[in-house]
């Protein structure tokens, strides 16, 4: 098992009611697996998956990136501004 920290930003944090989640995942888990674990706890976030960007240790990452123990992920929804 590995432990990762997941940070939720903007509307994701508001909808889930938390900004940080600690997860234990099987070895060889990938960044995309984090979405499955997050949605299991917070089903109200499921519809945000297609438009959310994942970062691992402050770098944008593809869903297939293999995770390591202690990684920090961020789930970043699209933002608008002016």
Coordinates of N, CA, C and O in Angstrom, one line a residue, residues 10 25 30 34-35 37 47 71 78:
X10 N -10.8 25.0 -5.5 CA -12.0 25.8 -6.0 C -13.3 25.0 -5.8 O -13.6 24.6 -4.7
X25 N -3.7 3.5 -1.1 CA -3.9 2.9 -2.4 C -3.0 1.7 -2.6 O -1.9 1.7 -2.0
X30 N -2.2 4.4 -10.2 CA -1.9 5.5 -11.1 C -2.8 6.7 -10.7 O -3.7 6.6 -10.0
X34 N -6.9 7.7 -8.4 CA -7.2 8.6 -7.3 C -8.6 9.1 -7.5 O -9.4 9.2 -6.6
X35 N -9.0 9.4 -8.8 CA -10.4 9.9 -9.1 C -11.4 8.8 -8.6 O -12.4 9.2 -8.0
X37 N -11.1 6.7 -6.2 CA -11.2 6.7 -4.7 C -11.8 8.0 -4.2 O -12.6 7.9 -3.2
X47 N -19.1 14.1 -11.8 CA -19.3 14.8 -13.1 C -18.2 15.8 -13.4 O -18.1 16.2 -14.6
X71 N 3.3 10.8 -2.4 CA 3.0 11.8 -3.5 C 1.9 12.7 -3.0 O 1.0 12.3 -2.2
X78 N -11.5 23.5 -14.0 CA -11.3 24.7 -14.8 C -11.7 26.0 -14.0 O -12.6 25.9 -13.2

